[in-house]
PDB file of C-alpha atoms and ligand atoms in Angstrom:
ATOM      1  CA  UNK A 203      31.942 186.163  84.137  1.00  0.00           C
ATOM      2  CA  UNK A 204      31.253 185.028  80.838  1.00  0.00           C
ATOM      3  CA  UNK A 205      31.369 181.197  80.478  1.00  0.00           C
ATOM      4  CA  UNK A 206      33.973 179.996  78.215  1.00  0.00           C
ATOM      5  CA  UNK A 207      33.424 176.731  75.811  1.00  0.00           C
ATOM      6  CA  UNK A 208      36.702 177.458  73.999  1.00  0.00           C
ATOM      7  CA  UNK A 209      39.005 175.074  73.329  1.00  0.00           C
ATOM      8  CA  UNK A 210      41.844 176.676  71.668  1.00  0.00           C
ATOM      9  CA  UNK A 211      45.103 175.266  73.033  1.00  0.00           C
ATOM     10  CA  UNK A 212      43.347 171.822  73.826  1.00  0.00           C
ATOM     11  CA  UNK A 213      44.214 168.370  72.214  1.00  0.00           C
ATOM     12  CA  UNK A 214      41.754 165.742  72.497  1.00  0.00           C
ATOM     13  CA  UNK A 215      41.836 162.092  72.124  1.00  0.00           C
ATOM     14  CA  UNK A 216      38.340 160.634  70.852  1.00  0.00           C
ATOM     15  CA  UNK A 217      38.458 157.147  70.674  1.00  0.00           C
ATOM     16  CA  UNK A 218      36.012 155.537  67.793  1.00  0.00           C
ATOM     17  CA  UNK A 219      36.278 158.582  65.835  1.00  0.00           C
ATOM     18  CA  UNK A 220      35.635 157.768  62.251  1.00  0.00           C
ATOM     19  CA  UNK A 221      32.110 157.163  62.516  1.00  0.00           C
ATOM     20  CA  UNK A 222      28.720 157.804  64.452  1.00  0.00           C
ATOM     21  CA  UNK A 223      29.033 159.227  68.135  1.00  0.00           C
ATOM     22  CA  UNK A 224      32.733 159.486  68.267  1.00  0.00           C
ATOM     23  CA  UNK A 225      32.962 161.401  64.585  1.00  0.00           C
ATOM     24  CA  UNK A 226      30.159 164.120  65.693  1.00  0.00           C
ATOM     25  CA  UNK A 227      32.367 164.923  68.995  1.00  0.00           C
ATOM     26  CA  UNK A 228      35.444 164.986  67.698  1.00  0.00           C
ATOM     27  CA  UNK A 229      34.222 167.259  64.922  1.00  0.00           C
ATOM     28  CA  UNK A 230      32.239 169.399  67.591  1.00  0.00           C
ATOM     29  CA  UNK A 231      35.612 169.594  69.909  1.00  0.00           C
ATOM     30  CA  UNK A 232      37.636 170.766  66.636  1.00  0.00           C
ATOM     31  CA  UNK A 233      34.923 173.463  66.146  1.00  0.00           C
ATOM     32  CA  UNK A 234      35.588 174.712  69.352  1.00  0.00           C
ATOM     33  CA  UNK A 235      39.054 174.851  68.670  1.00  0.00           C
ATOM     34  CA  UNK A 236      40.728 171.678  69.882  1.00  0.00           C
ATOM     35  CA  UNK A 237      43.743 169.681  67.852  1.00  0.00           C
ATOM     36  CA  UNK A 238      41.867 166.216  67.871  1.00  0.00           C
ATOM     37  CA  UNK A 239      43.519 162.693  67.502  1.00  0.00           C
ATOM     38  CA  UNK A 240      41.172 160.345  66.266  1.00  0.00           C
ATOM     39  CA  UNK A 241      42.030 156.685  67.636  1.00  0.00           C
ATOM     40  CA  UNK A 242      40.543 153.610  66.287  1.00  0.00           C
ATOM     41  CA  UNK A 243      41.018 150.398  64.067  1.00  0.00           C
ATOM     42  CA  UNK A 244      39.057 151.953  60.713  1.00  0.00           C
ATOM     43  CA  UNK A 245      40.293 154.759  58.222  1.00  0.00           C
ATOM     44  CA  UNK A 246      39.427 158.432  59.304  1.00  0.00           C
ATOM     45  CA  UNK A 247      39.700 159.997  56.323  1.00  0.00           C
ATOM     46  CA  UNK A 248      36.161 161.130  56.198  1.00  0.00           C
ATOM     47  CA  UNK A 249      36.487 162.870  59.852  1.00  0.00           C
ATOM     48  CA  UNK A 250      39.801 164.277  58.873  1.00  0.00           C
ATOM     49  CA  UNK A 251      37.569 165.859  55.633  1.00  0.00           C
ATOM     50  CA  UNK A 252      34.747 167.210  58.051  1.00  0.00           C
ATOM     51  CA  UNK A 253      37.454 168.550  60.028  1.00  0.00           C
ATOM     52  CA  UNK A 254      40.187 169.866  57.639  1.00  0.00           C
ATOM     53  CA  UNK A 255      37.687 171.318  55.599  1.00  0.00           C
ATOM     54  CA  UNK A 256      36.164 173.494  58.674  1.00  0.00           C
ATOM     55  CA  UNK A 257      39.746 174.988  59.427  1.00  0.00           C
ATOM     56  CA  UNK A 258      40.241 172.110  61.997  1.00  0.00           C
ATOM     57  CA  UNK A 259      43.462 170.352  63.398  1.00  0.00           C
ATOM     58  CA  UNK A 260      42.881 166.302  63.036  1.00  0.00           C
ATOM     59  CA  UNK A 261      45.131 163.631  62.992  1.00  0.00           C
ATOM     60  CA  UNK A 262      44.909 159.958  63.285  1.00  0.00           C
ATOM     61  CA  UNK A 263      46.419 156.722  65.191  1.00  0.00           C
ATOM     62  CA  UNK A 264      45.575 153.235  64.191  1.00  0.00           C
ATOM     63  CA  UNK A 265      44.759 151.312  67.232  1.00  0.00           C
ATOM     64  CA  UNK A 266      42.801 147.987  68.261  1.00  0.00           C
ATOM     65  CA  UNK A 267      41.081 149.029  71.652  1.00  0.00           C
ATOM     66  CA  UNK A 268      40.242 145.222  72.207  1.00  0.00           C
ATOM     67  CA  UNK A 269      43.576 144.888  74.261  1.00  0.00           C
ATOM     68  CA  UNK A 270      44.840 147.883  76.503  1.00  0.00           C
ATOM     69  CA  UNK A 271      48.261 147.432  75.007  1.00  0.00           C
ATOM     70  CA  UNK A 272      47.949 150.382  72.550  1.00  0.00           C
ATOM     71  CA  UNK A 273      47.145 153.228  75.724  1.00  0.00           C
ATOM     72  CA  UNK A 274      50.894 154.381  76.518  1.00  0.00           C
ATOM     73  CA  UNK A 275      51.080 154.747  72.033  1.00  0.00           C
ATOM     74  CA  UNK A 276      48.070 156.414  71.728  1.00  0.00           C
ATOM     75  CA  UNK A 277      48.840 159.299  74.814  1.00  0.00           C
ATOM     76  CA  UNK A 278      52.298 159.622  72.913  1.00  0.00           C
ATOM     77  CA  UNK A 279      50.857 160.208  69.495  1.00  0.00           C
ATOM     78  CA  UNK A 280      48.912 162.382  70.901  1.00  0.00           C
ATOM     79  CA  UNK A 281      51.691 164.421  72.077  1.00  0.00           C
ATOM     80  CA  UNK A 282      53.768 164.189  69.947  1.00  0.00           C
ATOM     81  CA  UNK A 283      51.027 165.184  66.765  1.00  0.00           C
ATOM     82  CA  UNK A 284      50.157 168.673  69.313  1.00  0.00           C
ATOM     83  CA  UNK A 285      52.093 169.053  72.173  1.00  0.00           C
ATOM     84  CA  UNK A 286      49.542 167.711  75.204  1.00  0.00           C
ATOM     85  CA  UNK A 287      46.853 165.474  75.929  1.00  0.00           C
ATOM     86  CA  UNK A 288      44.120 167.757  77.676  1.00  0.00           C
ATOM     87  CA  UNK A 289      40.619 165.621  76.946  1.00  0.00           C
ATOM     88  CA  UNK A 290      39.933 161.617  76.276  1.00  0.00           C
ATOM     89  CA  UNK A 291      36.585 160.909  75.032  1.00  0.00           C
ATOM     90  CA  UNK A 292      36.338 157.352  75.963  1.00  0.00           C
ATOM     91  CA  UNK A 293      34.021 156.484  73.167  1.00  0.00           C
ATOM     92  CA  UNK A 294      34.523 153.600  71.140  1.00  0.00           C
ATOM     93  CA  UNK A 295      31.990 150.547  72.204  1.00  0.00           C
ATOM     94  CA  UNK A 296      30.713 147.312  70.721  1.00  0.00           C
ATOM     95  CA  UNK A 297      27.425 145.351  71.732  1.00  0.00           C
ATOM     96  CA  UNK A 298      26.664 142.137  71.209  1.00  0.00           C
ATOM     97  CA  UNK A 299      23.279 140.855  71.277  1.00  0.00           C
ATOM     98  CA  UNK A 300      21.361 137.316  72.478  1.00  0.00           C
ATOM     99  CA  UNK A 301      19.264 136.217  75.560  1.00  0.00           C
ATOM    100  CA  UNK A 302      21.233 135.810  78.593  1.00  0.00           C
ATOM    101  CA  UNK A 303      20.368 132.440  78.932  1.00  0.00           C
ATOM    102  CA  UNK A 304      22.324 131.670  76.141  1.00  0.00           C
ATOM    103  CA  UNK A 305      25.137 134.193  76.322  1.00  0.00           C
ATOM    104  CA  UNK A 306      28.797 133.374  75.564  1.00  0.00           C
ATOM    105  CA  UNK A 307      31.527 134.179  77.707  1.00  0.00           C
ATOM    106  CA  UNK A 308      33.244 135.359  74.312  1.00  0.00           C
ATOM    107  CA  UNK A 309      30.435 137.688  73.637  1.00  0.00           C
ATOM    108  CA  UNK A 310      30.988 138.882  77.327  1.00  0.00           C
ATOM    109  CA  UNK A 311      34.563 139.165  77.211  1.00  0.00           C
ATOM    110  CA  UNK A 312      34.288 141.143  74.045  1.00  0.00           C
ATOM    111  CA  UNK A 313      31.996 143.932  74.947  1.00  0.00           C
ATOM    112  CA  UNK A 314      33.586 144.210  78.658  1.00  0.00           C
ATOM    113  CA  UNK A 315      37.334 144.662  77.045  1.00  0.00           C
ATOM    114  CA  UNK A 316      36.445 147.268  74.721  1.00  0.00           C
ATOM    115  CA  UNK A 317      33.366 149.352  76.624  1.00  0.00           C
ATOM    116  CA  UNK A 318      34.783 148.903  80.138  1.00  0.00           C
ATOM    117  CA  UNK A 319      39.005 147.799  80.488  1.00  0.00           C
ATOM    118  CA  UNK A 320      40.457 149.618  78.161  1.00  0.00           C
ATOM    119  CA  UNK A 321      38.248 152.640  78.987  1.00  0.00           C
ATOM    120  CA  UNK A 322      39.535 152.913  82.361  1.00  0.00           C
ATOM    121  CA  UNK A 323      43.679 151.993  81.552  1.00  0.00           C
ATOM    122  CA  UNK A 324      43.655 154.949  78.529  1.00  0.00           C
ATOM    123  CA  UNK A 325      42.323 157.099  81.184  1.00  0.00           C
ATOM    124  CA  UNK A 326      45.074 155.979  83.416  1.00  0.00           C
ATOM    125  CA  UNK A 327      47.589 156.405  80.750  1.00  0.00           C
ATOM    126  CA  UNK A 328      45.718 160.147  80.085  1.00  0.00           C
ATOM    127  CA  UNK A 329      46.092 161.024  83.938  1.00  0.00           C
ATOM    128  CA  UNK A 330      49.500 160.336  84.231  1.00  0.00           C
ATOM    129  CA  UNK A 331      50.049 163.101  81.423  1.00  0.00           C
ATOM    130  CA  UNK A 332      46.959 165.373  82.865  1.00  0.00           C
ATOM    131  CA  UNK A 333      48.175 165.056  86.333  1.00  0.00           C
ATOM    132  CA  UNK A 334      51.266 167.267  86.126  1.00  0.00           C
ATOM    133  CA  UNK A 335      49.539 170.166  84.730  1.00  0.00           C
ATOM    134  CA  UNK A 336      47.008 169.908  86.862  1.00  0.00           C
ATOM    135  CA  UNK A 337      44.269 170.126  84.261  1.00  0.00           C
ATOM    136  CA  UNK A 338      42.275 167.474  82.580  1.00  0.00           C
ATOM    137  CA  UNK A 339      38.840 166.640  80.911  1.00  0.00           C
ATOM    138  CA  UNK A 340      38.007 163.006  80.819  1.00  0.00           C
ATOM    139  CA  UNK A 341      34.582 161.969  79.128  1.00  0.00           C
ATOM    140  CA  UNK A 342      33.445 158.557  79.126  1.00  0.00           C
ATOM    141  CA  UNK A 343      30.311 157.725  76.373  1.00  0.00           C
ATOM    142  CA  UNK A 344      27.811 155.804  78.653  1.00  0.00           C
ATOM    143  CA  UNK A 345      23.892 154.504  77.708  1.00  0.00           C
ATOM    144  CA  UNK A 346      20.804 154.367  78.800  1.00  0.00           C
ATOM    145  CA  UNK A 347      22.118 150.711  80.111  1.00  0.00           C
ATOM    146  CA  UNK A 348      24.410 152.776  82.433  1.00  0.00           C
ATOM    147  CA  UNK A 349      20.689 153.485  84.376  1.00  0.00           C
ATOM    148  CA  UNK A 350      18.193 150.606  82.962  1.00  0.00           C
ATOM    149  CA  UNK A 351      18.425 146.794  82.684  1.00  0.00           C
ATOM    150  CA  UNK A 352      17.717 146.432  78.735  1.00  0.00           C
ATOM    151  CA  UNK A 353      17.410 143.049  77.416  1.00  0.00           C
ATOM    152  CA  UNK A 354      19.032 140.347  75.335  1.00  0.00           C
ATOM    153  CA  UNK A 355      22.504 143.201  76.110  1.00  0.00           C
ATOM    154  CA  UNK A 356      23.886 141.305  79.387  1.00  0.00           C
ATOM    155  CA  UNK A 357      27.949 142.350  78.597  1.00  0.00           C
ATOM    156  CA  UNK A 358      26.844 146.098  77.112  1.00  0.00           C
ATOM    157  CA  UNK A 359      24.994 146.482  80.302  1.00  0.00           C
ATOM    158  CA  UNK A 360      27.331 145.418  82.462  1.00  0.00           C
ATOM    159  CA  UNK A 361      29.976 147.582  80.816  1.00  0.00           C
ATOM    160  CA  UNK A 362      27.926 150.604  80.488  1.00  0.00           C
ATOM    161  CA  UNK A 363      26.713 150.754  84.467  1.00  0.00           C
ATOM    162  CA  UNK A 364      30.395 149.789  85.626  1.00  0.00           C
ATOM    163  CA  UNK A 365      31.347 152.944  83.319  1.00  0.00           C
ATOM    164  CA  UNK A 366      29.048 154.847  85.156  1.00  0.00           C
ATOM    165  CA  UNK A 367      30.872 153.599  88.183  1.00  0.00           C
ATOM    166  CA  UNK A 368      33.874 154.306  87.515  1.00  0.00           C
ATOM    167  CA  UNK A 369      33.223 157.808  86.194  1.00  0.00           C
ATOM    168  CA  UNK A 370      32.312 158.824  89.653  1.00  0.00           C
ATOM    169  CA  UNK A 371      35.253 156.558  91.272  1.00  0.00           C
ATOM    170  CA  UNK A 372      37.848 158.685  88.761  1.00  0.00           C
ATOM    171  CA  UNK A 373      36.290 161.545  89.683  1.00  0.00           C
ATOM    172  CA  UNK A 374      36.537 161.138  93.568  1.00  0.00           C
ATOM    173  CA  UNK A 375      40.210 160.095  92.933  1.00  0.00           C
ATOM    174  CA  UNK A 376      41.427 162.997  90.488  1.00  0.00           C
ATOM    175  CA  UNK A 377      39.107 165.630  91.020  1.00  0.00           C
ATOM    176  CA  UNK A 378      41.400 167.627  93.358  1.00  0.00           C
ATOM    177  CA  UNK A 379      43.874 167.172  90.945  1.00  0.00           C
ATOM    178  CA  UNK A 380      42.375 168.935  88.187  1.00  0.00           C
ATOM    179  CA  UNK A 381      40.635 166.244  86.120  1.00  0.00           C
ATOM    180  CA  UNK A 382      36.832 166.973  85.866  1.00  0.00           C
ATOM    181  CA  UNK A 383      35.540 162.971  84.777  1.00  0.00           C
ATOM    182  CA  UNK A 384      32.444 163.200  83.651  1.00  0.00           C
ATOM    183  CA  UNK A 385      29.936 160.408  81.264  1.00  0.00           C
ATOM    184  CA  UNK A 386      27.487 161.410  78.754  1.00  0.00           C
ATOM    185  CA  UNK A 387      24.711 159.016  78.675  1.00  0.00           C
ATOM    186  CA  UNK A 388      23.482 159.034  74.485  1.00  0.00           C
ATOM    187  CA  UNK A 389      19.672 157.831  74.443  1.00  0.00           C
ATOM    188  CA  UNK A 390      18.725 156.838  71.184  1.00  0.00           C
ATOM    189  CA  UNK A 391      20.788 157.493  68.075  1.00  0.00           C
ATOM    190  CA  UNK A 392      21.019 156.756  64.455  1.00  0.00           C
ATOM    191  CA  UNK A 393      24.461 154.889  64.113  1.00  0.00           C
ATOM    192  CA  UNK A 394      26.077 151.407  62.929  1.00  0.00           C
ATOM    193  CA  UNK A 395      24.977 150.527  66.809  1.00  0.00           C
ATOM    194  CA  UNK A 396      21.406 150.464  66.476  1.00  0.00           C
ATOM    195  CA  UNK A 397      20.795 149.151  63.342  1.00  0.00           C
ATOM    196  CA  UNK A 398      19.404 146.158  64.332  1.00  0.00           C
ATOM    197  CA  UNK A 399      17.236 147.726  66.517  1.00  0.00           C
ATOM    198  CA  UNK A 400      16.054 150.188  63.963  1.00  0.00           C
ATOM    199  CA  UNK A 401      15.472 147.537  61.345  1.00  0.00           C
ATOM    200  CA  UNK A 402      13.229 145.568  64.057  1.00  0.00           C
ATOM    201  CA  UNK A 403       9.835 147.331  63.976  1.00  0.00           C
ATOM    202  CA  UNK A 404       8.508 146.081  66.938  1.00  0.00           C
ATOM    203  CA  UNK A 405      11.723 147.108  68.877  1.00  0.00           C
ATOM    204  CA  UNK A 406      11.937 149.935  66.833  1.00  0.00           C
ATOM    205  CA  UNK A 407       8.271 151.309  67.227  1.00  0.00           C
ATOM    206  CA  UNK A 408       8.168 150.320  71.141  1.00  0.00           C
ATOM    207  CA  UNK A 409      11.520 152.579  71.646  1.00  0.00           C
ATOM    208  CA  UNK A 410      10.376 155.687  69.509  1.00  0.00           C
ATOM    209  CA  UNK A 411       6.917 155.293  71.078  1.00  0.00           C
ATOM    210  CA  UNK A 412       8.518 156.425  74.725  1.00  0.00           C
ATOM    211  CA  UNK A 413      10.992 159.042  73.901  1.00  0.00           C
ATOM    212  CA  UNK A 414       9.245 161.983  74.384  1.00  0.00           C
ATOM    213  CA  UNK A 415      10.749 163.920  71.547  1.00  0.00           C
ATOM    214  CA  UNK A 416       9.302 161.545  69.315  1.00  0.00           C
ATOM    215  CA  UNK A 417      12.347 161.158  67.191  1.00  0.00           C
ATOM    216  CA  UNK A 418      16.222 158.906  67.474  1.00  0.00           C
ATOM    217  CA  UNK A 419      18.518 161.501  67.887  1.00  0.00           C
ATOM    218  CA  UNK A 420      21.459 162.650  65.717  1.00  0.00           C
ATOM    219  CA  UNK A 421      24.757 161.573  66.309  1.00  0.00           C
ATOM    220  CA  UNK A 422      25.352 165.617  66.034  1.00  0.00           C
ATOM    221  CA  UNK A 423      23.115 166.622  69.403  1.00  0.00           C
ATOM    222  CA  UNK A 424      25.879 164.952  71.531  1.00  0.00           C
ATOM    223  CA  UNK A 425      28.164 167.675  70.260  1.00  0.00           C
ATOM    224  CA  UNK A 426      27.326 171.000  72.992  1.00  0.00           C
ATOM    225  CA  UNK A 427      27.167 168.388  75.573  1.00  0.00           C
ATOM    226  CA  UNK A 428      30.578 167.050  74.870  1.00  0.00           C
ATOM    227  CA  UNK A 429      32.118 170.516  74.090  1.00  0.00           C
ATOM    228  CA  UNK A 430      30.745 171.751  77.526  1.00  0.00           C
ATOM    229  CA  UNK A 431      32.330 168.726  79.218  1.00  0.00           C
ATOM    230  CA  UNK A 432      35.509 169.438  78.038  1.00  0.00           C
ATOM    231  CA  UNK A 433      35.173 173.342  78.254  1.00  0.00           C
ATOM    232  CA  UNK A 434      36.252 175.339  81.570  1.00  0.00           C
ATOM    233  CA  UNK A 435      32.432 176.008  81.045  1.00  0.00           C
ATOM    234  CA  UNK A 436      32.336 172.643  83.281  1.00  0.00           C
ATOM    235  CA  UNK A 437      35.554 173.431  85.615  1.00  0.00           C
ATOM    236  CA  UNK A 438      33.043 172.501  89.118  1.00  0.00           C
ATOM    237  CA  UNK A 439      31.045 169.380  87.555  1.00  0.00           C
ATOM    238  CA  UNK A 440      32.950 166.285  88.537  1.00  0.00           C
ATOM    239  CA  UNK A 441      31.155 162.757  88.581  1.00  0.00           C
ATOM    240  CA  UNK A 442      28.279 163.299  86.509  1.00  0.00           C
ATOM    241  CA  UNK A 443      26.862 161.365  83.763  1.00  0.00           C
ATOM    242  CA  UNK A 444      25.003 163.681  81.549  1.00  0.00           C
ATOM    243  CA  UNK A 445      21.694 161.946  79.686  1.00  0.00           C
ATOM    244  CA  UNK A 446      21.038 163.221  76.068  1.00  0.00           C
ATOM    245  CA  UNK A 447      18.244 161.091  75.583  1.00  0.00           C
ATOM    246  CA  UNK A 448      15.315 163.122  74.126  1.00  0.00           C
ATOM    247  CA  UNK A 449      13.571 162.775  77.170  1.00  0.00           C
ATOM    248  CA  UNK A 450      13.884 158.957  77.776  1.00  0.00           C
ATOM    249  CA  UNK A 451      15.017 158.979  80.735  1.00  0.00           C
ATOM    250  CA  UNK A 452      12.508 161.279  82.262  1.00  0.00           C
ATOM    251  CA  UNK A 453       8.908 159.121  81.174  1.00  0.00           C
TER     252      UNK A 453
HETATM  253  P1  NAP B 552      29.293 152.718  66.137  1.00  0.00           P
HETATM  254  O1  NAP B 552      28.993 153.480  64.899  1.00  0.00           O
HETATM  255  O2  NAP B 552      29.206 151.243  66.124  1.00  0.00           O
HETATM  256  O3  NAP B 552      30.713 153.202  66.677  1.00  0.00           O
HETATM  257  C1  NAP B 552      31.499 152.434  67.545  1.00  0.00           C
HETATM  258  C2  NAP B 552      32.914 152.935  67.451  1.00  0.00           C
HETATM  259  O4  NAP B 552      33.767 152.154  68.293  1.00  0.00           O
HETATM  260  C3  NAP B 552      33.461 152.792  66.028  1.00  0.00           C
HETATM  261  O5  NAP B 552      34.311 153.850  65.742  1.00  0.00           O
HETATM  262  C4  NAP B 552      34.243 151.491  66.143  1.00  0.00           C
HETATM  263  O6  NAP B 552      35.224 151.340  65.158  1.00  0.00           O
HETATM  264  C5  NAP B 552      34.855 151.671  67.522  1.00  0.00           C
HETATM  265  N1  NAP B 552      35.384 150.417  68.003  1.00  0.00           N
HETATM  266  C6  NAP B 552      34.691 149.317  68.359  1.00  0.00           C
HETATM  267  N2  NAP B 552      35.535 148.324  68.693  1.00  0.00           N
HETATM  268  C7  NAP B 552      36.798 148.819  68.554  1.00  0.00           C
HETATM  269  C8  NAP B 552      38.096 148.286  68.734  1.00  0.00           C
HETATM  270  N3  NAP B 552      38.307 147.015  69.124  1.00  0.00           N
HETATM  271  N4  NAP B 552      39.158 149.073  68.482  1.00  0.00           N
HETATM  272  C9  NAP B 552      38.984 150.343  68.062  1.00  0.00           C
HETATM  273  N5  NAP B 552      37.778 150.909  67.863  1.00  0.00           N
HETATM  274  C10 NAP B 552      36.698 150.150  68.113  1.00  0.00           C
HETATM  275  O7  NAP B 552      28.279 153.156  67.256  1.00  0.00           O
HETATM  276  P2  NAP B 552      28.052 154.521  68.052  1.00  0.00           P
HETATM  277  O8  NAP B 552      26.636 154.540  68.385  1.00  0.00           O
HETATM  278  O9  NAP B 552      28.675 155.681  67.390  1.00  0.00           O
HETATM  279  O10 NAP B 552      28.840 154.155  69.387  1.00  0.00           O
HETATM  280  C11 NAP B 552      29.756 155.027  70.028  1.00  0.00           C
HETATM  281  C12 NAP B 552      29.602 154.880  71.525  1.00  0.00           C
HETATM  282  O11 NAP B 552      28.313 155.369  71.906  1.00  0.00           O
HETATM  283  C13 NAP B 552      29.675 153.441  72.022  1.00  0.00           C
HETATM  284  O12 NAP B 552      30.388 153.387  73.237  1.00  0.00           O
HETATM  285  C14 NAP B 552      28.221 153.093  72.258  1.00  0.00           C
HETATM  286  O13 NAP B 552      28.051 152.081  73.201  1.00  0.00           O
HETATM  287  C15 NAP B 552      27.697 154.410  72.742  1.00  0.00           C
HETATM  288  N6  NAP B 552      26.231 154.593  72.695  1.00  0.00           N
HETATM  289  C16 NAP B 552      25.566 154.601  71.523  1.00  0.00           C
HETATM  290  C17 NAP B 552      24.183 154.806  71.520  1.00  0.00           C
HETATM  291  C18 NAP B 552      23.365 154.879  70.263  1.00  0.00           C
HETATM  292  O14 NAP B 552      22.147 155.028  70.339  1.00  0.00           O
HETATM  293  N7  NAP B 552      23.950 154.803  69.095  1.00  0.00           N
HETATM  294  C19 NAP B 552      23.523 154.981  72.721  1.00  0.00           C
HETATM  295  C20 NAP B 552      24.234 154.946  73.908  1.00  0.00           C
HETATM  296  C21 NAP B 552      25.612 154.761  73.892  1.00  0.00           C
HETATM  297  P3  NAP B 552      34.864 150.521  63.794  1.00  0.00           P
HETATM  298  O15 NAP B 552      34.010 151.438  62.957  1.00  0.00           O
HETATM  299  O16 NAP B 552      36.199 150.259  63.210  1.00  0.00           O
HETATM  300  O17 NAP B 552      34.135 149.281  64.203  1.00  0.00           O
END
């Protein structure tokens, strides 16, 4: 049998979709055919150009993903914009950078409402809409972080390993209900969130110096991996998280 990555018939929620990570999948998912609502606090004009202009379905909701009040909206506008919610790409994340000795419990709170709470209650608010149908794609944007310690990142790496945890507790829990949960793990990649690091050449020259494809990747290379997550390509991988790291992980 022939594998099938088509997503015709699909809508997808990507949160954080007007720029970086989040823009590349949800213009990869509406290549493959999804309807894709982009969710986020910032315009998405440019995505809904990328997209439009490919022969795409976009639209857009307005949301601040800092509290989880906006989850029960943003499963309704997706509805209600294409019929069904059938993927969440739990994508949109902030870091916030200083030595843990000196760490704030604002710049904790922060990171861990955005990267890790609301993550889990718009997945909720997904399920209770996947559930039913008994079919479901749920893909949550983890790190490197979700594997390593880091440094001077105490809140992002909290968030991302707890991510990583909870991707496999969702997928215990809703597997045999038809929701494949899965995390991609980005390595590397040239967007708003590594600017500082890029702009730091010691950081910046110790990091490129041990990925073995010798390069930051492109916000683009996460696209196949995301598509296949939310494909029936994936309909017996449940509880993974997926590295796209340019070898990182494997030195
Ligand atoms: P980015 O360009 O900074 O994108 C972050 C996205 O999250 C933006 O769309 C941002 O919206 C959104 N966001 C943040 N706080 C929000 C809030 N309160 N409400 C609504 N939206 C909010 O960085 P990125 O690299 O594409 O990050 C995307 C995801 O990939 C994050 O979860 C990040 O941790 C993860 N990641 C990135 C890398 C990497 O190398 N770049 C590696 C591993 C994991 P605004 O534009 O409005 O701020």
């Amino acid at each position: 049998m022939k594998p099938s990555f088509d997503l015709s018939g699909r809508t997808a929620i990507v949160t954080g979709a007007n720029t970086g990570i989040g823009q590349a999948i949800a213009v990869a998912l509406a290549a493959a055919g999804a309807a894709v609502l982009g969710v986020g606090r910032s315009g998405m004009s440019e995505t809904e150009t990328m997209i439009g202009s490919a022969g795409g379905r976009f639209a857009s909701f307005s949301a601040d993903l800092s509290t989880i009040d906006p989850v029960d909206d943003i499963v309704e506008a997706a509805v209600s914009a294409f019929g069904s919610v059938d993927i969440l790409v739990n994508n949109a994340g902030i870091i916030r950078r200083a030595d843990a000795i000196d760490f704030t419990e604002a710049d904790w709170d922060a990171v861990m409402d955005v990267n890790l709470k609301t993550a889990f209650f718009l997945s909720q608010a997904a399920a209770k809409r996947m559930i039913p149908n008994a079919r479901g794609k749920i893909i949550n944007i983890a790190s490197m972080l979700s594997f390593q310690g880091g440094i001077r990142i105490p809140s992002y790496t909290a968030s991302k390993s707890g991510l990583a945890g909870l991707t496999r507790l969702l997928a215990c829990e809703w597997a045999a209900k038809g929701i494949n949960v899965n995390a991609i793990a980005p390595g590397y990649f040239v967007t708003n969130n590594t600017t500082a690091l890029r702009e730091d050449p010691k950081r910046s020259g110790d990091i490129l110096g041990r990925i073995p494809a010798g390069r930051w990747g492109n916000p683009e290379e996460l696209g196949g991996a995301a598509v296949f997550l939310a494909s029936d390509a994936s309909a017996y991988v449940h509880g993974t998280i997926l590295p796209v790291d340019g070898g990182w992980l494997a030195r």
